[in-house]
Short mmCIF file of C-alpha atoms and ligand atoms in Angstrom, two decimals:
data_model
loop_
_atom_site.label_atom_id
_atom_site.label_comp_id
_atom_site.label_asym_id
_atom_site.label_seq_id
_atom_site.Cartn_x
_atom_site.Cartn_y
_atom_site.Cartn_z
CA MET A 1 89.21 -7.86 4.42
CA GLY A 2 89.41 -4.11 5.16
CA ASP A 3 92.67 -4.01 3.34
CA PHE A 4 91.14 -5.76 0.36
CA LEU A 5 88.25 -3.27 0.16
CA TYR A 6 90.64 -0.35 0.51
CA ARG A 7 92.67 -1.57 -2.42
CA LEU A 8 89.53 -2.25 -4.44
CA PHE A 9 88.17 1.26 -3.90
CA LYS A 10 91.53 2.83 -4.56
CA LYS A 11 91.77 1.01 -7.84
CA ASN A 12 88.19 1.75 -8.81
CA LYS A 13 86.88 5.13 -7.74
CA PHE A 14 83.80 4.42 -9.75
CA LEU A 15 82.76 1.84 -7.16
CA ILE A 16 82.87 4.45 -4.43
CA LEU A 17 80.55 6.59 -6.41
CA ILE A 18 78.10 3.73 -6.78
CA PHE A 19 78.29 2.85 -3.09
CA LEU A 20 77.41 6.42 -2.30
CA LEU A 21 74.81 7.00 -4.95
CA VAL A 22 72.78 3.81 -4.69
CA PRO A 23 71.55 4.42 -1.11
CA ILE A 24 70.76 8.04 -1.99
CA ALA A 25 68.79 6.92 -5.03
CA ILE A 26 66.89 4.38 -2.94
CA LEU A 27 66.09 7.01 -0.36
CA LEU A 28 64.89 9.47 -2.98
CA ASN A 29 62.81 6.83 -4.67
CA GLN A 30 61.15 5.87 -1.40
CA LYS A 31 60.34 9.48 -0.81
CA ASN A 32 58.62 9.61 -4.18
CA GLU A 33 56.58 6.51 -3.48
CA GLU A 34 55.69 7.68 -0.03
CA PRO A 35 51.92 8.24 0.07
CA LYS A 36 51.70 11.95 -0.56
CA ASN A 37 48.24 13.41 -0.01
CA GLN A 38 46.51 10.02 0.01
CA GLU A 39 42.86 10.70 -0.57
CA VAL A 40 39.59 9.37 -1.92
CA ASN A 41 36.96 11.54 -3.59
CA VAL A 42 33.42 10.43 -2.92
CA TYR A 43 30.52 11.66 -5.05
CA THR A 44 27.35 10.98 -3.12
CA SER A 45 23.64 11.68 -3.30
CA ARG A 46 23.13 10.07 0.09
CA HIS A 47 24.97 12.13 2.64
CA TYR A 48 24.23 12.01 6.34
CA ASP A 49 25.95 14.36 8.77
CA ALA A 50 26.57 11.41 11.05
CA ASP A 51 28.67 9.81 8.30
CA ASP A 52 31.42 12.35 8.92
CA LEU A 53 32.43 10.39 12.02
CA LEU A 54 32.71 7.31 9.88
CA TYR A 55 35.01 9.03 7.38
CA GLU A 56 37.19 10.26 10.22
CA GLU A 57 37.50 6.68 11.43
CA PHE A 58 38.53 5.54 7.93
CA THR A 59 41.18 8.27 7.78
CA LYS A 60 42.43 7.28 11.22
CA GLU A 61 42.77 3.63 10.14
CA THR A 62 44.31 4.19 6.72
CA GLY A 63 45.71 7.72 6.56
CA ILE A 64 43.52 8.29 3.49
CA LYS A 65 41.62 11.57 3.52
CA VAL A 66 37.96 11.43 2.47
CA ASN A 67 36.62 14.30 0.34
CA ILE A 68 32.85 14.38 0.03
CA ILE A 69 31.16 15.92 -2.99
CA SER A 70 27.44 15.69 -2.30
CA GLY A 71 24.50 16.68 -4.40
CA LYS A 72 21.43 15.40 -6.19
CA GLY A 73 22.10 12.35 -8.38
CA SER A 74 21.27 14.29 -11.56
CA ALA A 75 23.60 17.17 -10.60
CA LEU A 76 26.45 14.75 -9.86
CA ILE A 77 25.92 13.05 -13.22
CA GLU A 78 26.11 16.41 -15.03
CA ARG A 79 29.27 17.23 -13.14
CA LEU A 80 30.88 13.90 -14.00
CA LYS A 81 29.98 14.35 -17.66
CA ALA A 82 31.56 17.81 -17.68
CA GLU A 83 34.70 16.56 -15.94
CA GLY A 84 35.11 13.58 -18.26
CA VAL A 85 38.44 11.77 -18.07
CA ASN A 86 39.80 14.50 -15.79
CA SER A 87 37.23 13.85 -13.08
CA PRO A 88 38.78 13.58 -9.60
CA GLY A 89 35.83 11.34 -8.59
CA ASP A 90 36.74 7.91 -7.22
CA ILE A 91 33.47 6.61 -5.84
CA PHE A 92 29.81 7.20 -6.58
CA PHE A 93 27.14 6.54 -3.96
CA THR A 94 23.41 6.61 -4.35
CA VAL A 95 20.23 4.92 -3.26
CA ASP A 96 18.27 2.35 -5.26
CA ALA A 97 19.73 -0.33 -7.50
CA GLY A 98 17.73 1.19 -10.37
CA ASN A 99 19.73 4.41 -10.07
CA LEU A 100 23.03 2.52 -9.78
CA ALA A 101 22.21 0.41 -12.82
CA ASN A 102 21.18 3.44 -14.91
CA PHE A 103 24.39 5.13 -13.88
CA GLN A 104 26.38 2.05 -14.83
CA LYS A 105 24.62 1.80 -18.23
CA GLN A 106 25.95 5.28 -19.03
CA GLY A 107 29.48 3.92 -18.62
CA PHE A 108 30.46 5.82 -15.48
CA LEU A 109 31.72 2.81 -13.51
CA GLN A 110 34.43 0.14 -13.66
CA PRO A 111 34.25 -3.35 -12.13
CA ILE A 112 35.36 -3.66 -8.51
CA GLN A 113 38.50 -5.84 -8.29
CA SER A 114 38.70 -6.66 -4.57
CA LYS A 115 37.85 -10.32 -3.93
CA ALA A 116 37.13 -9.49 -0.29
CA ILE A 117 34.41 -7.03 -1.27
CA ILE A 118 32.87 -9.40 -3.78
CA GLN A 119 32.86 -12.24 -1.25
CA THR A 120 31.25 -10.04 1.40
CA VAL A 121 28.36 -8.81 -0.73
CA PRO A 122 25.92 -11.53 -1.87
CA SER A 123 25.67 -11.78 -5.66
CA GLU A 124 22.04 -10.57 -5.72
CA LEU A 125 23.19 -7.28 -4.19
CA ARG A 126 25.78 -6.37 -6.82
CA GLY A 127 25.97 -5.22 -10.42
CA GLU A 128 26.26 -7.94 -13.04
CA ASN A 129 30.03 -7.41 -13.41
CA ASN A 130 30.53 -6.03 -9.89
CA GLU A 131 30.28 -2.44 -11.15
CA TRP A 132 28.57 -1.56 -7.86
CA VAL A 133 27.80 -3.19 -4.52
CA ALA A 134 25.29 -2.69 -1.73
CA VAL A 135 26.39 -1.09 1.52
CA ALA A 136 22.91 -1.32 3.05
CA LYS A 137 19.54 -2.90 2.33
CA ARG A 138 16.01 -1.53 2.54
CA ALA A 139 12.74 -3.39 2.27
CA ARG A 140 9.70 -1.90 0.52
CA VAL A 141 6.83 -3.27 2.57
CA ILE A 142 3.19 -2.82 3.52
CA PHE A 143 2.19 -0.44 6.32
CA TYR A 144 -1.36 -0.84 7.63
CA ASN A 145 -3.68 0.70 10.15
CA PRO A 146 -4.97 -2.05 12.45
CA ALA A 147 -8.09 0.05 13.08
CA LEU A 148 -9.00 -0.33 9.39
CA VAL A 149 -7.55 -3.70 8.44
CA SER A 150 -8.48 -7.08 9.87
CA GLN A 151 -5.90 -9.70 10.83
CA GLU A 152 -7.45 -12.00 8.24
CA GLU A 153 -6.97 -9.43 5.48
CA ILE A 154 -3.33 -8.82 6.27
CA ASN A 155 -2.17 -12.35 7.13
CA ASN A 156 0.08 -13.86 4.47
CA ILE A 157 -0.44 -10.89 2.21
CA ASP A 158 1.50 -10.68 -1.08
CA TYR A 159 2.15 -7.61 -3.26
CA GLU A 160 0.03 -9.43 -5.82
CA ASP A 161 -3.01 -9.28 -3.47
CA LEU A 162 -3.06 -5.48 -3.56
CA ALA A 163 -4.73 -5.66 -6.98
CA ASP A 164 -7.75 -7.43 -5.48
CA LYS A 165 -11.18 -5.74 -5.34
CA ASN A 166 -11.04 -6.05 -1.54
CA TRP A 167 -8.62 -3.13 -1.42
CA GLU A 168 -10.62 -0.76 -3.58
CA GLY A 169 -10.10 2.84 -2.45
CA ARG A 170 -7.82 1.72 0.39
CA VAL A 171 -4.25 1.85 -0.93
CA VAL A 172 -1.77 4.75 -1.01
CA ILE A 173 1.62 4.80 -2.72
CA ARG A 174 3.74 7.56 -4.22
CA SER A 175 3.99 8.37 -7.92
CA SER A 176 5.44 6.25 -10.69
CA SER A 177 8.22 8.77 -11.26
CA ASN A 178 9.74 7.53 -8.01
CA MET A 179 12.60 5.07 -8.52
CA TYR A 180 11.61 2.95 -5.49
CA ASN A 181 8.31 2.17 -7.21
CA GLN A 182 9.94 1.60 -10.58
CA SER A 183 12.25 -0.93 -8.93
CA LEU A 184 9.36 -2.66 -7.17
CA VAL A 185 7.54 -3.02 -10.50
CA SER A 186 10.78 -4.21 -12.14
CA SER A 187 11.12 -6.92 -9.50
CA LEU A 188 7.57 -8.05 -10.26
CA ILE A 189 8.38 -8.15 -13.99
CA SER A 190 11.44 -10.25 -13.13
CA ASN A 191 9.32 -12.69 -11.12
CA LEU A 192 5.93 -12.71 -12.84
CA GLY A 193 6.66 -11.49 -16.35
CA ALA A 194 5.58 -8.20 -17.94
CA GLU A 195 2.05 -9.25 -18.84
CA LYS A 196 1.02 -10.38 -15.35
CA THR A 197 2.74 -7.37 -13.81
CA GLU A 198 0.79 -4.99 -16.02
CA GLU A 199 -2.47 -6.66 -15.05
CA TRP A 200 -1.45 -6.33 -11.41
CA ALA A 201 -0.47 -2.68 -11.76
CA LYS A 202 -3.83 -1.95 -13.39
CA GLY A 203 -5.63 -3.49 -10.41
CA LEU A 204 -3.40 -1.67 -7.93
CA VAL A 205 -4.05 1.72 -9.56
CA SER A 206 -7.79 1.06 -9.47
CA ASN A 207 -7.47 0.54 -5.69
CA PHE A 208 -5.75 3.87 -4.97
CA ALA A 209 -7.38 5.90 -2.19
CA ARG A 210 -6.06 9.08 -3.81
CA LYS A 211 -3.94 10.36 -6.65
CA PRO A 212 -0.29 9.57 -5.83
CA GLN A 213 1.24 12.45 -3.93
CA GLY A 214 4.02 13.08 -1.44
CA ASN A 215 6.93 10.93 -0.32
CA ASP A 216 7.04 7.61 1.51
CA ARG A 217 6.47 9.25 4.88
CA SER A 218 3.32 10.98 3.56
CA GLN A 219 1.90 7.58 2.66
CA ILE A 220 2.51 6.27 6.19
CA MET A 221 0.93 9.47 7.60
CA ALA A 222 -2.13 8.94 5.39
CA VAL A 223 -2.58 5.45 6.81
CA ALA A 224 -2.15 6.70 10.37
CA ASN A 225 -4.74 9.43 9.69
CA GLU A 226 -7.15 6.82 8.27
CA GLU A 227 -7.14 8.32 4.77
CA ALA A 228 -6.19 4.86 3.58
CA SER A 229 -5.91 1.34 5.03
CA ILE A 230 -2.52 0.39 3.66
CA ALA A 231 0.55 2.03 2.17
CA ILE A 232 3.65 0.77 0.45
CA ALA A 233 6.82 2.43 1.74
CA ASN A 234 10.43 1.72 2.68
CA THR A 235 11.17 0.31 6.12
CA TYR A 236 13.74 2.88 7.24
CA TYR A 237 11.14 5.69 7.16
CA ILE A 238 9.24 4.14 10.07
CA GLY A 239 12.56 4.04 11.94
CA ILE A 240 13.17 7.73 11.33
CA MET A 241 9.58 8.53 12.37
CA LEU A 242 9.72 6.38 15.54
CA SER A 243 13.08 7.88 16.51
CA GLY A 244 11.45 11.29 16.85
CA LYS A 245 13.88 12.77 14.31
CA GLY A 246 10.93 13.72 12.12
CA GLY A 247 9.05 15.53 14.87
CA ASN A 248 6.09 14.71 17.12
CA GLU A 249 3.44 14.46 14.44
CA GLN A 250 5.42 11.78 12.63
CA LEU A 251 6.23 10.00 15.86
CA ASN A 252 2.55 9.77 16.83
CA ALA A 253 1.56 8.65 13.35
CA ALA A 254 4.24 5.96 13.31
CA LYS A 255 2.87 4.49 16.53
CA LYS A 256 -0.53 3.95 14.86
CA VAL A 257 0.68 1.79 11.99
CA LYS A 258 1.99 -1.75 11.70
CA ILE A 259 4.19 -3.49 9.17
CA ALA A 260 3.21 -6.51 7.12
CA PHE A 261 6.13 -8.16 5.32
CA PRO A 262 4.69 -9.39 2.01
CA ASN A 263 5.28 -12.66 0.16
CA GLN A 264 6.56 -14.56 3.17
CA ASP A 265 5.20 -17.85 1.81
CA ASN A 266 7.00 -17.45 -1.47
CA ARG A 267 9.90 -15.24 -2.65
CA GLY A 268 9.99 -12.80 0.29
CA ALA A 269 9.64 -9.03 0.74
CA HIS A 270 11.08 -6.72 -1.92
CA ILE A 271 14.66 -5.72 -1.10
CA ASN A 272 16.47 -2.73 -2.55
CA ILE A 273 19.86 -1.26 -1.67
CA SER A 274 21.91 1.82 -1.24
CA GLY A 275 25.35 1.31 -2.59
CA GLY A 276 28.28 2.51 -4.55
CA GLY A 277 30.77 1.80 -7.27
CA VAL A 278 34.23 2.83 -8.41
CA LEU A 279 34.18 5.58 -11.03
CA ARG A 280 35.65 4.78 -14.43
CA TYR A 281 38.43 7.37 -14.33
CA ALA A 282 39.10 7.14 -10.58
CA PRO A 283 42.56 8.59 -9.93
CA ASN A 284 42.65 6.77 -6.58
CA ARG A 285 41.13 3.42 -7.53
CA GLU A 286 42.86 1.45 -4.78
CA ASN A 287 41.79 3.90 -2.11
CA ALA A 288 38.27 3.72 -3.48
CA GLU A 289 38.18 -0.04 -2.98
CA LYS A 290 39.71 0.32 0.49
CA PHE A 291 36.92 2.74 1.30
CA LEU A 292 34.22 0.37 0.03
CA ALA A 293 35.78 -2.49 2.02
CA PHE A 294 35.78 -0.28 5.11
CA LEU A 295 32.06 0.48 4.70
CA LEU A 296 31.44 -3.26 4.67
CA SER A 297 33.35 -3.79 7.93
CA GLU A 298 31.38 -4.62 11.07
CA LYS A 299 32.17 -1.28 12.67
CA ALA A 300 31.02 0.75 9.68
CA GLN A 301 27.94 -1.40 9.08
CA ASN A 302 26.84 -0.84 12.67
CA HIS A 303 27.30 2.88 12.24
CA ILE A 304 25.38 2.95 8.94
CA VAL A 305 22.32 1.01 10.13
CA ASN A 306 22.11 2.94 13.38
CA ASN A 307 22.00 6.24 11.48
CA THR A 308 19.92 5.36 8.44
CA PHE A 309 17.63 2.64 9.88
CA GLU A 310 18.43 0.47 6.88
CA TYR A 311 19.28 -3.23 7.07
CA PRO A 312 22.95 -4.26 7.13
CA VAL A 313 24.64 -6.19 4.33
CA LEU A 314 26.70 -8.09 6.91
CA GLU A 315 24.64 -10.79 8.58
CA SER A 316 26.60 -10.47 11.82
CA VAL A 317 25.30 -6.91 12.30
CA LYS A 318 21.87 -6.15 13.74
CA PRO A 319 19.61 -3.38 12.44
CA HIS A 320 18.73 -0.44 14.70
CA PRO A 321 16.59 -1.66 17.66
CA LEU A 322 13.56 0.31 16.37
CA ILE A 323 13.76 -1.68 13.11
CA ASP A 324 14.83 -4.94 14.75
CA ASN A 325 11.59 -4.75 16.78
CA PHE A 326 9.59 -5.49 13.64
CA GLY A 327 11.20 -8.91 13.61
CA THR A 328 13.06 -10.96 11.08
CA PHE A 329 11.43 -11.84 7.80
CA LYS A 330 12.11 -13.51 4.50
CA MET A 331 13.91 -11.18 2.10
CA ASP A 332 13.47 -11.51 -1.65
CA LYS A 333 16.70 -12.73 -3.28
CA THR A 334 15.82 -11.44 -6.74
CA SER A 335 18.96 -9.83 -8.12
CA VAL A 336 18.70 -6.08 -7.65
CA ALA A 337 20.55 -5.76 -10.99
CA ASP A 338 17.22 -6.81 -12.55
CA PHE A 339 15.72 -3.50 -11.40
CA GLY A 340 18.00 -1.77 -13.87
CA LYS A 341 17.41 -4.37 -16.55
CA TYR A 342 13.62 -4.03 -16.44
CA ASN A 343 13.43 -0.32 -15.57
CA PRO A 344 12.52 0.93 -19.09
CA GLU A 345 9.78 -1.71 -19.33
CA ALA A 346 8.50 -0.85 -15.84
CA VAL A 347 8.27 2.87 -16.62
CA LYS A 348 6.29 2.24 -19.81
CA LEU A 349 4.03 -0.22 -18.08
CA MET A 350 3.23 2.15 -15.20
CA ASP A 351 2.45 4.86 -17.71
CA ARG A 352 0.06 2.59 -19.63
CA VAL A 353 -1.96 1.78 -16.49
CA ASN A 354 -2.16 5.50 -15.58
CA TRP A 355 -0.10 5.25 -12.43
CA GLN A 356 0.52 8.95 -12.02
FE1 FE B 1 14.38 7.21 0.76
#
């Protein structure tokens, strides 16, 4: 055999060359394909310092470096527009399905391909063509002061009831320019139709205890301070307040209010999301999807809900104990993509009823 090869090589020097060159070429090629500077560039308007630990964990698991570009949603949009096809952005994160849908409408996103991601996130928590997915849920619910509201008044309460004369001068909620409110109104349009929703909004506005002012936490504070009987606000704010992270004044106020989950006899309490999508020109599309999949893992979901006080997307994960204490409740399964669909109508409607 050795003799045969020797004669073969001697006769054909070309073969020797190939035998030498092929392994070198393979080696060189492998070197080229070797993940050099694997990274993912995350544009986010929802950045928590505690998330840095999470990104480190992702890098440890995958070797992919996470670069965070954080800023206000509007500033990030301007930046993406300026960068155009050359944008290094891979992922965009923000709060509220209305914001995600508006962002998607402007053509900034591409559909997520990963079947695992799509199977993990229920269809009502994704964009119509999987342009974005939820990584956490938040409920927009009723906060009330038990010193001012009777059990009978609050039992089985629906959002629809807040337009009743009974609540005249007793309701606080932030302004109509706030996306959380626009999405709540959009969900009502989706369920009740525009006409009924406008009638409802008119009644709600006539029940305001004051001109809309401040953020969600200010509404909860107003209820605690007996400036109003009930407020509409997102659940995670009571978690932040009860945790003491917002200071003593907020902690004491939070202890004075209770939560009523609306519409428990019908569609359930209004659910919104924070979430993200893969950017249209993502240079690291696969890494972007790996990152999204990681955020939907049990480990990451636990980390997210324990830092933001939101509800998990994964059913196997429990919310933070301060939020879990409020108990389980029926969540509205209206598609959050509808919040984007009906947003223009909602904005006009709120304007017509003078919701400031
Ligand atoms: Fe918020």
